[in-house]
């Protein structure tokens, strides 16, 4: 009789704990998914903007060894999606700016050729 009473108490407690364990990972996964979505959305927003100072080669990577995709004329307005360290071209700065969103192929322009506006 004593075992039956203990068993009758433990079954609802076990069911409650099992319910908490099942719900908690789902809530955490949902929170994680929302965080990932927010980070992904933020990555698509430009972090800065600037104006090209002189004719500038736009490359597939942050160094002169990467292919030139296009050339921007002076005073072209660009949106900057990321600032990265790359080749130090003229000995002034190793900073390159990614001027393409992260869901597109990477395009970089040397930081010494861009006047940051913001």
XYZ file of N, CA and C in Angstrom:
354
model
N 0.818 -1.188 0.000
C 0.000 0.000 0.000
C 0.864 1.254 0.000
N 1.952 1.195 0.806
C 2.848 2.339 0.873
C 3.536 2.553 -0.479
N 3.908 1.461 -1.126
C 4.543 1.564 -2.451
C 3.572 2.130 -3.482
N 2.335 1.741 -3.402
C 1.324 2.236 -4.329
C 1.130 3.742 -4.156
N 1.094 4.197 -2.909
C 0.934 5.622 -2.635
C 2.149 6.395 -3.182
N 3.346 5.886 -2.960
C 4.560 6.525 -3.467
C 4.548 6.553 -4.990
N 4.136 5.463 -5.574
C 4.058 5.385 -7.028
C 3.039 6.375 -7.583
N 1.903 6.503 -6.919
C 0.873 7.446 -7.365
C 1.342 8.897 -7.255
N 2.223 9.179 -6.331
C 2.779 10.535 -6.198
C 3.868 10.756 -7.246
N 4.684 9.753 -7.479
C 5.824 9.914 -8.383
C 5.422 9.994 -9.850
N 4.337 9.346 -10.240
C 3.921 9.371 -11.646
C 3.590 10.794 -12.095
N 2.768 11.569 -11.358
C 2.509 12.945 -11.802
C 3.763 13.823 -11.769
N 4.620 13.609 -10.773
C 5.865 14.386 -10.691
C 6.750 14.066 -11.891
N 6.872 12.801 -12.233
C 7.678 12.400 -13.391
C 7.096 12.966 -14.681
N 5.773 12.951 -14.790
C 5.129 13.505 -15.987
C 5.381 15.003 -16.085
N 5.330 15.697 -14.952
C 5.591 17.140 -14.938
C 7.027 17.438 -15.351
N 7.971 16.697 -14.784
C 9.376 16.895 -15.151
C 9.623 16.575 -16.623
N 9.020 15.521 -17.111
C 9.178 15.163 -18.527
C 8.620 16.266 -19.414
N 7.494 16.841 -19.013
C 6.916 17.947 -19.778
C 7.826 19.153 -19.801
N 8.466 19.453 -18.670
C 9.400 20.581 -18.621
C 10.611 20.331 -19.501
N 11.116 19.113 -19.468
C 12.283 18.792 -20.288
C 11.962 18.835 -21.774
N 10.766 18.459 -22.127
C 10.370 18.484 -23.535
C 10.149 19.914 -23.999
N 9.551 20.749 -23.174
C 9.245 22.121 -23.574
C 10.468 23.019 -23.591
N 11.368 22.823 -22.653
C 12.503 23.723 -22.543
C 13.391 23.725 -23.790
N 13.802 22.574 -24.352
C 14.612 22.628 -25.565
C 13.890 23.311 -26.726
N 12.578 23.132 -26.819
C 11.822 23.775 -27.890
C 11.868 25.284 -27.736
N 11.709 25.750 -26.497
C 11.766 27.188 -26.255
C 13.164 27.716 -26.540
N 14.188 26.965 -26.122
C 15.554 27.392 -26.386
C 15.836 27.400 -27.882
N 15.370 26.384 -28.586
C 15.579 26.329 -30.031
C 14.891 27.506 -30.706
N 13.706 27.839 -30.238
C 12.977 28.966 -30.803
C 13.730 30.270 -30.557
N 14.240 30.446 -29.340
C 15.009 31.652 -29.022
C 16.282 31.699 -29.858
N 16.929 30.540 -30.028
C 18.145 30.476 -30.841
C 17.838 30.819 -32.295
N 16.750 30.299 -32.818
C 16.352 30.584 -34.199
C 16.094 32.069 -34.384
N 15.423 32.689 -33.415
C 15.160 34.128 -33.506
C 16.459 34.917 -33.464
N 17.408 34.498 -32.621
C 18.695 35.184 -32.541
C 19.444 35.066 -33.859
N 19.464 33.875 -34.434
C 20.137 33.667 -35.721
C 19.493 34.530 -36.800
N 18.172 34.615 -36.800
C 17.479 35.435 -37.793
C 17.825 36.908 -37.615
N 17.916 37.374 -36.369
C 18.269 38.775 -36.115
C 19.692 39.067 -36.565
N 20.616 38.147 -36.267
C 22.008 38.329 -36.677
C 22.111 38.331 -38.196
N 21.401 37.434 -38.853
C 21.425 37.379 -40.319
C 20.861 38.660 -40.913
N 19.793 39.177 -40.334
C 19.208 40.425 -40.834
C 20.173 41.579 -40.618
N 20.839 41.595 -39.463
C 21.793 42.665 -39.182
C 22.982 42.596 -40.129
N 23.381 41.386 -40.518
C 24.506 41.230 -41.432
C 24.186 41.783 -42.811
N 22.915 41.859 -43.160
C 22.523 42.383 -44.462
C 22.437 43.911 -44.464
N 22.430 44.522 -43.290
C 22.366 45.976 -43.206
C 23.767 46.555 -43.359
N 23.909 47.623 -44.136
C 25.220 48.268 -44.229
C 25.643 48.805 -42.864
N 26.921 48.676 -42.545
C 27.430 49.194 -41.282
C 27.913 50.627 -41.423
N 28.116 51.061 -42.659
C 28.599 52.408 -42.932
C 28.379 52.722 -44.402
N 28.742 53.916 -44.785
C 28.702 54.292 -46.196
C 29.827 55.275 -46.455
N 30.168 55.430 -47.717
C 31.272 56.311 -48.049
C 31.239 56.726 -49.503
N 32.197 57.585 -49.852
C 32.349 58.069 -51.222
C 33.747 57.717 -51.713
N 33.816 57.210 -52.933
C 35.095 56.847 -53.534
C 35.856 58.127 -53.866
N 37.138 58.178 -53.500
C 37.949 59.383 -53.683
C 38.577 59.485 -55.066
N 38.912 58.363 -55.669
C 39.583 58.342 -56.965
C 39.141 57.067 -57.677
N 39.575 56.858 -58.895
C 39.243 55.612 -59.585
C 39.705 54.453 -58.713
N 38.814 53.492 -58.484
C 39.130 52.399 -57.563
C 38.705 51.058 -58.149
N 39.624 50.112 -58.089
C 39.313 48.749 -58.534
C 38.499 48.036 -57.458
N 37.446 47.380 -57.884
C 36.621 46.574 -56.985
C 37.031 45.127 -57.218
N 37.430 44.446 -56.144
C 38.027 43.116 -56.267
C 37.218 42.047 -55.542
N 37.529 40.800 -55.836
C 36.829 39.672 -55.215
C 37.372 39.337 -53.829
N 38.429 39.964 -53.402
C 39.013 39.739 -52.078
C 39.787 40.959 -51.633
N 40.233 40.988 -50.376
C 40.884 42.171 -49.814
C 42.392 42.256 -50.069
N 42.789 42.124 -51.328
C 44.198 42.247 -51.707
C 44.281 42.464 -53.214
N 45.402 43.000 -53.660
C 45.572 43.269 -55.095
C 45.778 41.988 -55.902
N 45.986 40.873 -55.236
C 46.129 39.593 -55.945
C 44.778 39.032 -56.383
N 43.686 39.569 -55.859
C 42.346 39.113 -56.245
C 41.920 39.777 -57.551
N 41.018 39.125 -58.254
C 40.540 39.612 -59.554
C 39.777 40.924 -59.422
N 39.938 41.776 -60.446
C 39.165 43.015 -60.528
C 37.836 42.691 -61.206
N 36.748 43.081 -60.559
C 35.413 42.828 -61.090
C 34.915 44.040 -61.862
N 35.154 45.213 -61.307
C 34.737 46.464 -61.936
C 35.599 47.588 -61.378
N 35.401 48.778 -61.889
C 36.105 49.953 -61.392
C 35.086 51.031 -61.071
N 35.225 51.624 -59.884
C 34.319 52.701 -59.485
C 34.956 54.050 -59.795
N 34.167 54.995 -60.291
C 34.685 56.336 -60.578
C 34.750 57.178 -59.299
N 35.472 58.290 -59.346
C 35.498 59.194 -58.188
C 34.083 59.667 -57.839
N 33.844 59.904 -56.559
C 32.578 60.413 -56.008
C 31.440 59.396 -56.060
N 31.714 58.147 -56.398
C 30.656 57.123 -56.357
C 30.349 56.818 -54.896
N 29.068 56.807 -54.568
C 28.627 56.512 -53.207
C 28.533 54.997 -53.038
N 29.119 54.463 -51.963
C 29.096 53.019 -51.716
C 28.545 52.722 -50.323
N 27.871 51.596 -50.207
C 27.424 51.090 -48.912
C 28.460 50.085 -48.432
N 28.863 50.200 -47.182
C 29.895 49.334 -46.614
C 29.220 48.305 -45.709
N 29.398 47.035 -46.037
C 28.775 45.957 -45.272
C 29.720 45.341 -44.248
N 31.011 45.532 -44.437
C 31.975 44.938 -43.513
C 33.320 45.618 -43.700
N 34.073 45.716 -42.620
C 35.434 46.235 -42.662
C 36.354 45.065 -42.340
N 37.302 44.780 -43.226
C 38.195 43.640 -43.012
C 39.647 44.079 -43.134
N 40.530 43.311 -42.529
C 41.965 43.563 -42.647
C 42.467 42.749 -43.828
N 43.174 43.422 -44.717
C 43.708 42.762 -45.902
C 45.094 43.303 -46.209
N 45.422 43.337 -47.484
C 46.728 43.824 -47.923
C 46.863 45.321 -47.645
N 48.037 45.705 -47.145
C 48.346 47.112 -46.924
C 48.966 47.638 -48.220
N 48.156 48.303 -49.039
C 48.564 48.651 -50.398
C 49.641 49.723 -50.446
N 49.414 50.866 -49.829
C 50.369 51.974 -49.921
C 51.092 52.225 -48.606
N 51.025 51.284 -47.704
C 51.675 51.463 -46.415
C 50.904 52.371 -45.474
N 49.654 52.687 -45.820
C 48.873 53.583 -44.966
C 47.841 52.842 -44.126
N 47.139 51.884 -44.711
C 46.112 51.150 -43.973
C 45.890 49.771 -44.595
N 45.692 48.754 -43.762
C 45.372 47.422 -44.289
C 43.857 47.186 -44.384
N 43.073 48.240 -44.201
C 41.614 48.105 -44.165
C 41.034 48.073 -45.579
N 40.148 47.118 -45.791
C 39.375 47.000 -47.028
C 37.911 46.981 -46.637
N 37.058 47.473 -47.518
C 35.622 47.498 -47.250
C 34.901 46.529 -48.177
N 34.034 45.736 -47.580
C 33.163 44.879 -48.393
C 31.988 45.744 -48.818
N 31.774 45.853 -50.119
C 30.717 46.720 -50.653
C 29.586 45.913 -51.281
N 29.498 44.644 -50.908
C 28.396 43.797 -51.379
C 27.751 43.132 -50.167
N 26.430 42.935 -50.212
C 25.762 42.232 -49.112
C 26.303 40.810 -48.975
N 26.115 40.221 -47.794
C 26.653 38.889 -47.526
C 25.941 37.775 -48.279
N 24.787 38.061 -48.864
C 24.106 37.028 -49.651
C 24.500 37.100 -51.124
N 25.485 37.937 -51.440
C 25.998 38.072 -52.805
C 27.494 37.783 -52.805
N 28.075 37.541 -53.974
C 29.524 37.315 -54.021
C 30.276 38.515 -53.435
N 31.391 38.255 -52.742
C 32.116 39.344 -52.089
C 32.773 40.301 -53.074
N 32.637 41.587 -52.791
C 33.296 42.646 -53.552
C 33.975 43.570 -52.553
N 35.264 43.841 -52.772
C 36.029 44.653 -51.833
C 36.670 45.839 -52.533
N 36.810 46.924 -51.775
C 37.493 48.118 -52.264
C 38.474 48.556 -51.180
N 39.649 48.992 -51.590
C 40.687 49.391 -50.642
C 40.220 50.587 -49.811
N 40.401 50.499 -48.505
C 39.938 51.536 -47.586
C 40.572 52.897 -47.809
N 41.791 52.933 -48.346
C 42.452 54.209 -48.600
C 41.811 54.997 -49.729
N 40.894 54.379 -50.463
C 40.227 55.054 -51.579
C 38.781 55.433 -51.268
N 38.379 55.294 -49.996
C 36.996 55.596 -49.615
C 36.988 56.583 -48.451
N 36.220 57.665 -48.611
C 35.988 58.601 -47.509
C 34.691 58.169 -46.832
N 34.801 57.674 -45.609
C 33.626 57.196 -44.880
C 32.769 58.394 -44.490
N 31.458 58.294 -44.769
C 30.530 59.409 -44.555
C 29.992 59.429 -43.137
N 29.504 58.291 -42.644
C 28.897 58.238 -41.302
C 29.941 58.351 -40.230
